[in-house]
Amino acid sequence: MIKAGFIFDLDGVIVDTAGYHYLAWKKLADELGIPFSEEDNERFKGVSRIRCLEILLELGNIEVSKEQFDLWLQEKNEDYLSYIAKMDETEILPDVVKVLDYLKDRKISMALGSASKNARSILEKVKLIPYFNTMVDGNAVSKAKPDPEVFIKAAESLSIAAKHCVVFEDAQAGIEAANVAGMKSVGIGNSDVLSKADYNFKDFTEIDFDFLDDLLSELDGKS
Ligand code: B16
Ligand code: MG
């Protein structure tokens, strides 16, 4: 059996839910009179929901009670849920299924490692649950990326040592987390932003089976 664990981030890697997060944050920002652009939303990628609201309130120079903070968190999430309720398989990013099928055929252990507390319901919507041996999401961790907790828990749950694992990530904080965990990292997206990744691809259409075979031998060969 090949000793390798593949860990995938969700938003920006498997599906592009960043657009829905943006719409929900933008609605709240408008209500609060805080200017919020798609550029500002870049800072929210891979970041926990709580931290996102903290950043938004910093942008608006607004201080609030814990009760109000929690109400806004809830409001944003309810809006976000109304968008993801309509998701289906067509929203899986190009060639992701090609890669997952290739790994599944080789019986490679796969995990989800996402900051989202909605990760399970999104994977259900897009019908990808059967590919994953384990799912570690925002409900299972107390420290957000770049802390490596999410990926360390995923590797533990797969019973595969960190050095045999690789992480696919679209956020800088996620690449840092993978590197700190002692795992290989694959950056999906802008290679200038993700320059600390071991490998970079614009998206999964650039990932071929030769690359996956080489990666599998490299991970398996680690003593
Ligand atoms: P939720 P990932 C992250 O997903 C998103 O990139 C980030 O924008 C979001 O704030 C975070 O999930 C929490 O999401 O509000 O659904 O718990 O990239 O780690 O899969
Ligand atoms: Mg992401």
Coordinates of N, CA and C and ligand atoms in Angstrom, one line a residue:
M1 N 0.8 -1.2 0.0 CA 0.0 0.0 0.0 C 0.9 1.3 0.0
I2 N 0.5 2.3 -0.8 CA 1.2 3.5 -0.9 C 1.0 4.3 0.4
K3 N 2.1 4.8 1.0 CA 2.0 5.6 2.3 C 1.9 7.0 1.9
A4 N 0.7 7.5 1.7 CA 0.5 8.9 1.3 C -0.9 9.4 1.8
G5 N -0.9 10.6 2.3 CA -2.2 11.2 2.6 C -2.4 12.5 1.9
F6 N -3.5 12.7 1.2 CA -3.8 13.9 0.4 C -4.9 14.7 1.2
I7 N -4.5 15.9 1.5 CA -5.4 16.8 2.3 C -5.8 18.0 1.4
F8 N -7.1 18.2 1.3 CA -7.6 19.3 0.4 C -8.4 20.3 1.2
D9 N -8.0 21.6 1.0 CA -8.8 22.7 1.4 C -10.1 22.7 0.6
L10 N -11.1 23.4 1.1 CA -12.4 23.4 0.4 C -12.6 24.6 -0.5
D11 N -12.8 25.8 0.1 CA -13.1 27.0 -0.6 C -11.8 27.5 -1.4
G12 N -12.0 27.6 -2.7 CA -10.9 28.0 -3.6 C -10.1 26.8 -4.1
V13 N -10.3 25.6 -3.6 CA -9.6 24.4 -4.1 C -10.6 23.5 -4.8
I14 N -11.6 23.1 -4.0 CA -12.6 22.1 -4.6 C -13.8 22.9 -5.2
V15 N -14.3 23.9 -4.5 CA -15.4 24.8 -5.0 C -15.0 26.2 -4.8
D16 N -15.6 27.1 -5.5 CA -15.3 28.5 -5.3 C -16.5 29.2 -4.5
T17 N -16.5 29.0 -3.2 CA -17.5 29.6 -2.4 C -17.2 31.0 -2.0
A18 N -16.0 31.5 -2.4 CA -15.5 32.8 -1.9 C -16.5 33.9 -2.4
G19 N -17.1 33.7 -3.6 CA -18.1 34.6 -4.2 C -19.3 34.7 -3.3
Y20 N -19.8 33.6 -2.7 CA -20.9 33.6 -1.8 C -20.6 34.3 -0.5
H21 N -19.4 33.9 0.0 CA -18.9 34.6 1.2 C -19.0 36.1 1.0
Y22 N -18.4 36.5 -0.1 CA -18.4 38.0 -0.4 C -19.8 38.6 -0.4
L23 N -20.7 38.0 -1.1 CA -22.1 38.5 -1.2 C -22.7 38.7 0.2
A24 N -22.4 37.7 1.1 CA -23.0 37.7 2.5 C -22.3 38.8 3.3
W25 N -21.0 38.9 3.2 CA -20.2 39.9 4.0 C -20.6 41.3 3.5
K26 N -20.8 41.4 2.1 CA -21.0 42.7 1.5 C -22.4 43.2 2.0
K27 N -23.4 42.3 2.2 CA -24.7 42.7 2.6 C -24.6 43.3 4.0
L28 N -23.9 42.6 4.9 CA -23.7 43.1 6.3 C -22.9 44.4 6.3
A29 N -21.8 44.5 5.5 CA -21.0 45.7 5.4 C -21.9 46.9 5.0
D30 N -22.8 46.7 4.0 CA -23.6 47.7 3.5 C -24.6 48.2 4.6
E31 N -25.1 47.2 5.4 CA -26.0 47.6 6.5 C -25.3 48.4 7.5
L32 N -24.0 48.1 7.7 CA -23.2 48.8 8.7 C -22.5 50.1 8.2
G33 N -22.7 50.3 6.9 CA -22.1 51.5 6.3 C -20.6 51.3 6.1
I34 N -20.1 50.1 6.0 CA -18.6 49.9 5.9 C -18.3 49.7 4.4
P35 N -17.4 50.5 3.8 CA -17.1 50.2 2.4 C -16.3 48.8 2.4
F36 N -16.8 48.0 1.4 CA -16.2 46.6 1.4 C -16.1 46.1 -0.1
S37 N -14.9 46.0 -0.6 CA -14.8 45.6 -2.0 C -14.4 44.1 -2.1
E38 N -14.4 43.6 -3.4 CA -13.9 42.3 -3.6 C -12.4 42.1 -3.2
E39 N -11.7 43.2 -3.3 CA -10.3 43.2 -3.0 C -10.2 43.0 -1.4
D40 N -11.0 43.7 -0.7 CA -11.0 43.5 0.8 C -11.3 42.0 1.1
N41 N -12.2 41.4 0.3 CA -12.7 40.1 0.5 C -11.5 39.1 0.4
E42 N -10.4 39.5 -0.4 CA -9.3 38.6 -0.5 C -8.7 38.3 0.8
R43 N -8.7 39.2 1.7 CA -8.2 39.0 3.1 C -9.0 38.0 3.9
F44 N -10.2 37.7 3.4 CA -11.0 36.8 4.2 C -10.8 35.3 3.8
K45 N -10.1 35.1 2.7 CA -9.9 33.7 2.2 C -9.1 32.9 3.1
G46 N -9.7 31.7 3.5 CA -9.0 30.8 4.4 C -9.0 31.2 5.9
V47 N -9.7 32.4 6.1 CA -9.7 32.9 7.5 C -11.0 32.5 8.2
S48 N -11.0 32.3 9.5 CA -12.2 31.8 10.2 C -13.3 32.9 10.1
R49 N -14.5 32.5 10.3 CA -15.7 33.4 10.3 C -15.5 34.6 11.3
I50 N -15.1 34.2 12.5 CA -14.9 35.2 13.6 C -13.8 36.2 13.2
R51 N -12.7 35.7 12.7 CA -11.7 36.6 12.3 C -12.1 37.6 11.1
C52 N -12.9 37.0 10.2 CA -13.5 37.8 9.1 C -14.3 39.0 9.7
L53 N -15.1 38.7 10.6 CA -16.0 39.8 11.2 C -15.1 40.8 11.9
E54 N -14.1 40.3 12.6 CA -13.1 41.2 13.3 C -12.5 42.2 12.3
I55 N -12.1 41.6 11.1 CA -11.4 42.4 10.1 C -12.4 43.5 9.6
L56 N -13.6 43.0 9.3 CA -14.7 43.9 8.8 C -14.9 45.1 9.7
L57 N -15.0 44.8 11.0 CA -15.3 45.8 12.0 C -14.1 46.8 12.1
E58 N -12.9 46.2 12.0 CA -11.7 47.0 12.0 C -11.7 48.0 10.8
L59 N -12.2 47.5 9.6 CA -12.3 48.4 8.4 C -13.2 49.5 8.7
G60 N -14.3 49.2 9.4 CA -15.3 50.3 9.7 C -15.1 51.0 11.0
N61 N -14.0 50.6 11.7 CA -13.7 51.3 13.0 C -14.8 51.2 13.9
I62 N -15.4 50.0 14.0 CA -16.6 49.8 14.9 C -16.3 48.9 16.0
E63 N -16.7 49.2 17.2 CA -16.5 48.4 18.4 C -17.9 47.9 18.8
V64 N -18.0 46.6 19.1 CA -19.4 46.2 19.5 C -19.3 45.2 20.7
S65 N -20.5 45.0 21.3 CA -20.5 44.0 22.4 C -20.4 42.6 21.9
K66 N -20.1 41.7 22.7 CA -20.0 40.3 22.3 C -21.4 39.8 21.7
E67 N -22.5 40.2 22.4 CA -23.8 39.8 21.9 C -24.1 40.3 20.5
Q68 N -23.8 41.6 20.2 CA -24.0 42.1 18.9 C -23.1 41.4 17.9
F69 N -21.8 41.2 18.3 CA -20.9 40.5 17.4 C -21.5 39.1 17.0
D70 N -22.0 38.4 18.0 CA -22.5 37.1 17.7 C -23.7 37.1 16.8
L71 N -24.6 38.2 16.9 CA -25.8 38.3 16.1 C -25.4 38.6 14.6
W72 N -24.3 39.4 14.4 CA -23.9 39.7 13.1 C -23.3 38.4 12.5
L73 N -22.5 37.7 13.3 CA -21.9 36.4 12.7 C -23.0 35.5 12.2
Q74 N -24.1 35.4 13.0 CA -25.2 34.6 12.7 C -26.0 35.1 11.4
E75 N -26.1 36.4 11.4 CA -26.8 37.0 10.2 C -26.0 36.7 8.9
K76 N -24.7 36.9 9.0 CA -23.9 36.6 7.8 C -24.0 35.2 7.4
N77 N -24.0 34.3 8.4 CA -24.0 32.9 8.1 C -25.3 32.4 7.5
E78 N -26.4 33.0 8.0 CA -27.7 32.7 7.4 C -27.8 33.1 6.0
D79 N -27.3 34.2 5.7 CA -27.2 34.7 4.3 C -26.4 33.7 3.4
Y80 N -25.2 33.4 4.0 CA -24.3 32.5 3.2 C -25.0 31.2 3.0
L81 N -25.7 30.6 4.0 CA -26.4 29.3 3.9 C -27.4 29.4 2.8
S82 N -28.1 30.6 2.6 CA -29.1 30.7 1.5 C -28.5 30.5 0.2
Y83 N -27.2 30.9 0.0 CA -26.5 30.8 -1.3 C -26.1 29.3 -1.5
I84 N -25.5 28.7 -0.4 CA -25.0 27.4 -0.6 C -26.1 26.3 -0.7
A85 N -27.3 26.7 -0.3 CA -28.4 25.8 -0.4 C -28.7 25.4 -1.9
K86 N -28.3 26.3 -2.8 CA -28.6 26.1 -4.2 C -27.4 25.5 -4.9
M87 N -26.4 25.1 -4.2 CA -25.2 24.5 -4.9 C -25.4 23.1 -5.4
D88 N -24.8 22.7 -6.5 CA -24.8 21.3 -6.9 C -23.4 21.0 -7.6
E89 N -23.3 19.8 -8.1 CA -22.1 19.3 -8.7 C -21.4 20.2 -9.7
T90 N -22.3 21.0 -10.4 CA -21.7 21.9 -11.5 C -20.8 22.9 -10.9
E91 N -20.8 23.1 -9.5 CA -19.9 24.1 -9.0 C -18.5 23.6 -8.5
I92 N -18.3 22.3 -8.8 CA -17.0 21.7 -8.5 C -16.0 22.3 -9.5
L93 N -14.9 22.8 -9.0 CA -13.9 23.4 -9.9 C -13.4 22.4 -11.0
P94 N -13.0 22.9 -12.1 CA -12.6 22.1 -13.3 C -11.5 21.1 -12.9
D95 N -11.7 19.8 -13.3 CA -10.7 18.7 -13.1 C -10.4 18.3 -11.7
V96 N -11.2 18.8 -10.8 CA -11.0 18.3 -9.4 C -11.4 16.9 -9.3
V97 N -12.5 16.5 -9.9 CA -13.0 15.1 -9.9 C -12.0 14.2 -10.6
K98 N -11.4 14.7 -11.6 CA -10.4 13.9 -12.4 C -9.3 13.4 -11.4
V99 N -8.8 14.4 -10.6 CA -7.7 14.1 -9.6 C -8.2 13.2 -8.5
L100 N -9.4 13.5 -8.0 CA -9.9 12.7 -6.9 C -10.2 11.3 -7.3
D101 N -10.7 11.1 -8.6 CA -10.9 9.7 -9.1 C -9.6 9.0 -9.2
Y102 N -8.6 9.7 -9.7 CA -7.3 9.0 -9.9 C -6.7 8.5 -8.6
L103 N -6.8 9.3 -7.6 CA -6.3 9.0 -6.2 C -7.2 7.9 -5.6
K104 N -8.5 8.0 -5.8 CA -9.4 7.0 -5.2 C -9.2 5.6 -5.8
D105 N -8.9 5.6 -7.2 CA -8.6 4.3 -7.8 C -7.4 3.7 -7.3
R106 N -6.5 4.5 -6.8 CA -5.2 4.0 -6.2 C -5.3 3.8 -4.7
K107 N -6.5 3.9 -4.2 CA -6.8 3.7 -2.8 C -6.0 4.6 -1.8
I108 N -5.8 5.8 -2.3 CA -5.0 6.8 -1.5 C -6.0 7.5 -0.5
S109 N -5.5 7.6 0.8 CA -6.3 8.2 1.8 C -6.4 9.7 1.5
M110 N -7.7 10.2 1.7 CA -7.9 11.6 1.4 C -8.7 12.2 2.5
A111 N -8.3 13.5 2.8 CA -9.0 14.2 3.9 C -9.4 15.6 3.4
L112 N -10.4 16.2 4.1 CA -10.7 17.6 3.9 C -10.1 18.3 5.0
G113 N -9.5 19.5 4.8 CA -8.9 20.3 5.9 C -9.3 21.8 5.6
S114 N -10.5 22.1 6.1 CA -11.1 23.5 5.8 C -11.4 24.3 7.1
A115 N -11.3 25.6 6.9 CA -11.7 26.5 8.1 C -13.2 26.6 8.2
S116 N -13.9 26.1 7.2 CA -15.4 26.4 7.2 C -16.1 25.5 8.1
K117 N -17.1 26.0 8.8 CA -18.0 25.2 9.7 C -19.1 24.7 8.8
N118 N -19.2 25.1 7.6 CA -20.2 24.6 6.7 C -19.7 23.6 5.7
A119 N -18.4 23.1 5.9 CA -17.8 22.3 4.9 C -18.6 21.0 4.6
R120 N -19.1 20.3 5.6 CA -19.8 19.1 5.4 C -21.0 19.3 4.5
S121 N -21.8 20.3 4.8 CA -23.0 20.5 4.0 C -22.7 20.9 2.6
I122 N -21.6 21.6 2.4 CA -21.1 22.0 1.0 C -20.7 20.7 0.2
L123 N -19.9 19.8 0.9 CA -19.5 18.6 0.2 C -20.7 17.7 -0.1
E124 N -21.7 17.7 0.8 CA -23.0 17.0 0.5 C -23.7 17.5 -0.7
K125 N -23.8 18.8 -0.8 CA -24.4 19.5 -1.9 C -23.8 19.1 -3.2
V126 N -22.4 19.1 -3.2 CA -21.7 18.8 -4.5 C -21.4 17.3 -4.7
K127 N -21.9 16.5 -3.7 CA -21.9 15.1 -3.8 C -20.4 14.5 -3.8
L128 N -19.5 15.1 -3.0 CA -18.1 14.6 -3.0 C -17.8 13.9 -1.7
I129 N -18.8 13.8 -0.8 CA -18.5 13.1 0.5 C -17.8 11.7 0.4
P130 N -18.2 10.9 -0.6 CA -17.7 9.5 -0.7 C -16.2 9.5 -0.9
Y131 N -15.6 10.6 -1.4 CA -14.1 10.5 -1.7 C -13.3 10.7 -0.4
F132 N -13.8 11.2 0.6 CA -13.0 11.6 1.8 C -13.1 10.6 2.9
N133 N -11.9 10.1 3.3 CA -11.8 9.2 4.5 C -12.2 10.0 5.8
T134 N -11.8 11.2 5.8 CA -12.1 12.0 7.0 C -12.3 13.5 6.6
M135 N -13.0 14.2 7.5 CA -13.2 15.6 7.3 C -12.9 16.4 8.5
V136 N -11.9 17.3 8.4 CA -11.6 18.2 9.6 C -12.0 19.6 9.1
D137 N -12.9 20.2 9.8 CA -13.4 21.5 9.4 C -13.4 22.5 10.6
G138 N -14.0 23.7 10.4 CA -13.9 24.7 11.4 C -14.6 24.4 12.7
N139 N -15.4 23.3 12.7 CA -16.0 22.9 14.0 C -15.0 22.0 14.8
A140 N -14.0 21.5 14.2 CA -13.1 20.6 14.9 C -11.8 21.2 15.4
V141 N -11.6 22.5 15.0 CA -10.3 23.1 15.4 C -10.5 24.4 16.2
S142 N -9.5 24.7 17.1 CA -9.7 25.9 17.9 C -8.7 27.0 17.4
K143 N -7.7 26.6 16.6 CA -6.7 27.5 16.1 C -6.8 27.6 14.5
A144 N -6.9 28.9 14.0 CA -7.1 29.1 12.6 C -5.8 29.0 11.9
K145 N -5.8 28.6 10.6 CA -4.6 28.7 9.7 C -4.1 30.1 9.8
P146 N -2.8 30.4 9.9 CA -1.6 29.6 9.6 C -1.2 28.6 10.7
D147 N -2.0 28.4 11.8 CA -1.7 27.4 12.7 C -2.0 26.0 12.0
P148 N -1.1 25.1 12.2 CA -1.2 23.8 11.4 C -2.3 22.8 12.0
E149 N -3.0 23.2 13.1 CA -3.9 22.3 13.8 C -4.8 21.5 12.8
V150 N -5.4 22.2 11.9 CA -6.4 21.5 11.0 C -5.8 20.4 10.2
F151 N -4.5 20.6 9.7 CA -3.9 19.6 8.9 C -3.3 18.5 9.8
I152 N -2.8 18.9 10.9 CA -2.3 17.9 11.8 C -3.4 16.9 12.3
K153 N -4.6 17.5 12.6 CA -5.7 16.6 12.9 C -6.1 15.7 11.8
A154 N -6.1 16.3 10.6 CA -6.5 15.5 9.4 C -5.5 14.3 9.2
A155 N -4.2 14.6 9.3 CA -3.2 13.5 9.2 C -3.4 12.4 10.3
E156 N -3.6 12.9 11.5 CA -3.8 12.0 12.6 C -5.1 11.1 12.4
S157 N -6.1 11.7 11.9 CA -7.3 11.0 11.6 C -7.1 10.0 10.5
L158 N -6.2 10.3 9.5 CA -5.9 9.3 8.5 C -4.9 8.3 8.9
S159 N -4.3 8.5 10.1 CA -3.2 7.7 10.7 C -2.0 7.6 9.7
I160 N -1.7 8.8 9.2 CA -0.6 8.9 8.3 C 0.3 10.0 8.8
A161 N 1.6 9.7 8.9 CA 2.6 10.8 9.5 C 2.6 12.0 8.5
A162 N 2.8 13.2 9.2 CA 2.8 14.4 8.4 C 3.7 14.4 7.2
K163 N 4.9 13.8 7.4 CA 5.9 13.8 6.3 C 5.4 13.0 5.0
H164 N 4.4 12.2 5.2 CA 3.8 11.5 4.1 C 2.6 12.2 3.5
C165 N 2.3 13.4 4.0 CA 1.1 14.1 3.6 C 1.4 15.3 2.7
V166 N 0.4 15.6 1.8 CA 0.5 16.8 1.0 C -0.9 17.5 1.2
V167 N -0.7 18.9 1.1 CA -1.9 19.7 1.3 C -2.1 20.6 0.0
F168 N -3.3 20.6 -0.4 CA -3.7 21.5 -1.6 C -4.4 22.7 -1.0
E169 N -3.9 23.9 -1.3 CA -4.4 25.1 -0.6 C -4.4 26.3 -1.6
D170 N -5.4 27.2 -1.4 CA -5.4 28.4 -2.2 C -5.1 29.6 -1.4
A171 N -4.9 29.5 -0.1 CA -4.6 30.7 0.7 C -3.2 30.6 1.3
Q172 N -2.6 31.8 1.4 CA -1.3 31.9 1.9 C -1.2 31.3 3.3
A173 N -2.2 31.6 4.1 CA -2.2 31.1 5.5 C -2.2 29.6 5.5
G174 N -2.9 29.0 4.5 CA -3.0 27.5 4.4 C -1.7 26.9 4.0
I175 N -1.0 27.5 3.1 CA 0.3 27.0 2.7 C 1.3 27.1 3.9
E176 N 1.3 28.2 4.6 CA 2.1 28.3 5.8 C 1.8 27.2 6.8
A177 N 0.5 27.0 7.0 CA 0.1 25.9 7.9 C 0.6 24.6 7.5
A178 N 0.6 24.3 6.2 CA 1.0 23.0 5.7 C 2.6 22.9 5.9
N179 N 3.3 23.9 5.6 CA 4.7 23.9 5.7 C 5.1 23.7 7.2
V180 N 4.4 24.4 8.1 CA 4.8 24.3 9.5 C 4.5 22.9 10.0
A181 N 3.4 22.3 9.4 CA 3.1 20.9 9.8 C 4.1 19.9 9.3
G182 N 5.0 20.3 8.5 CA 6.0 19.4 7.9 C 5.4 18.6 6.8
M183 N 4.4 19.1 6.1 CA 3.8 18.4 4.9 C 4.3 19.1 3.6
K184 N 4.1 18.4 2.5 CA 4.3 19.0 1.2 C 3.1 20.0 0.9
S185 N 3.4 21.0 0.2 CA 2.3 22.0 -0.1 C 2.1 22.2 -1.6
V186 N 0.9 22.2 -2.0 CA 0.6 22.5 -3.4 C -0.3 23.8 -3.4
G187 N 0.2 24.9 -4.0 CA -0.6 26.1 -4.1 C -1.5 26.1 -5.3
I188 N -2.7 26.4 -5.1 CA -3.7 26.5 -6.2 C -4.1 27.9 -6.4
G189 N -3.7 28.5 -7.5 CA -4.0 30.0 -7.7 C -2.8 30.7 -8.1
N190 N -2.7 31.9 -7.6 CA -1.6 32.9 -8.0 C -0.3 32.5 -7.3
S191 N 0.7 32.1 -8.2 CA 1.9 31.6 -7.6 C 2.8 32.7 -7.0
D192 N 2.5 34.0 -7.3 CA 3.2 35.0 -6.6 C 2.8 35.1 -5.2
V193 N 1.4 35.0 -5.0 CA 0.9 35.0 -3.6 C 1.3 33.8 -2.8
L194 N 1.3 32.6 -3.6 CA 1.5 31.3 -2.9 C 3.0 30.9 -3.1
S195 N 3.9 31.8 -3.0 CA 5.3 31.5 -3.4 C 6.0 30.5 -2.4
K196 N 5.4 30.4 -1.2 CA 6.0 29.5 -0.2 C 5.6 28.0 -0.4
A197 N 4.7 27.7 -1.4 CA 4.3 26.4 -1.7 C 5.4 25.6 -2.4
D198 N 5.5 24.3 -2.1 CA 6.5 23.4 -2.8 C 6.2 23.3 -4.3
Y199 N 4.9 23.3 -4.7 CA 4.5 23.2 -6.1 C 3.4 24.2 -6.3
N200 N 3.3 24.8 -7.5 CA 2.2 25.7 -7.8 C 1.5 25.4 -9.1
F201 N 0.2 25.5 -9.0 CA -0.7 25.4 -10.2 C -1.7 26.4 -10.2
K202 N -2.1 26.9 -11.4 CA -3.2 27.9 -11.5 C -4.5 27.2 -11.0
D203 N -4.7 26.0 -11.5 CA -5.9 25.3 -11.1 C -5.7 23.8 -11.4
F204 N -6.7 22.9 -11.1 CA -6.5 21.5 -11.3 C -6.3 21.1 -12.7
T205 N -6.7 21.9 -13.7 CA -6.5 21.5 -15.1 C -5.0 21.4 -15.4
E206 N -4.2 22.0 -14.6 CA -2.7 22.0 -14.9 C -2.1 20.7 -14.2
I207 N -2.9 20.0 -13.4 CA -2.3 18.9 -12.7 C -2.4 17.6 -13.5
D208 N -1.3 17.0 -13.9 CA -1.5 15.8 -14.7 C -1.1 14.5 -13.9
F209 N -1.4 13.4 -14.5 CA -1.2 12.1 -13.7 C 0.3 11.9 -13.4
D210 N 1.2 12.4 -14.3 CA 2.7 12.2 -14.1 C 3.1 12.9 -12.8
F211 N 2.5 14.1 -12.6 CA 2.8 14.9 -11.4 C 2.3 14.1 -10.2
L212 N 1.1 13.6 -10.3 CA 0.5 12.9 -9.1 C 1.4 11.6 -8.8
D213 N 1.8 10.9 -9.9 CA 2.6 9.7 -9.7 C 3.9 10.0 -9.0
D214 N 4.6 11.1 -9.4 CA 5.9 11.6 -8.9 C 5.7 11.9 -7.4
L215 N 4.5 12.6 -7.1 CA 4.3 13.1 -5.8 C 4.0 11.9 -4.9
L216 N 3.3 10.9 -5.4 CA 3.0 9.7 -4.6 C 4.3 8.9 -4.3
S217 N 5.2 8.8 -5.2 CA 6.5 8.1 -4.9 C 7.3 8.9 -3.9
E218 N 7.3 10.2 -4.1 CA 8.0 11.1 -3.1 C 7.5 10.9 -1.7
L219 N 6.2 11.0 -1.6 CA 5.6 10.9 -0.2 C 5.8 9.5 0.4
D220 N 5.6 8.5 -0.5 CA 5.7 7.1 0.0 C 7.2 6.8 0.4
G221 N 8.1 7.4 -0.3 CA 9.6 7.1 -0.1 C 10.1 7.7 1.2
K222 N 9.4 8.6 1.8 CA 10.0 9.3 3.0 C 10.1 8.3 4.1
S223 N 11.4 8.2 4.6 CA 11.6 7.1 5.7 C 11.1 7.6 7.0
Ligands
B16_1 P1 -17.6 29.5 7.4 P2 -11.5 27.2 3.4 C1 -12.8 29.2 4.5 O1 -12.8 28.0 3.8 C2 -13.1 30.4 3.6 O2 -12.0 30.6 2.6 C3 -13.2 31.7 4.4 O3 -13.4 32.8 3.6 C4 -14.3 31.5 5.5 O4 -14.4 32.6 6.3 C5 -14.0 30.3 6.3 O5 -13.9 29.1 5.5 C6 -15.1 30.0 7.3 O6 -16.2 29.6 6.7 O7 -18.2 30.8 7.7 O8 -18.5 28.6 6.4 O9 -17.4 28.7 8.7 O10 -10.8 27.9 2.3 O11 -10.7 27.0 4.7 O12 -12.1 25.9 2.9
MG2 MG -9.4 28.0 0.8

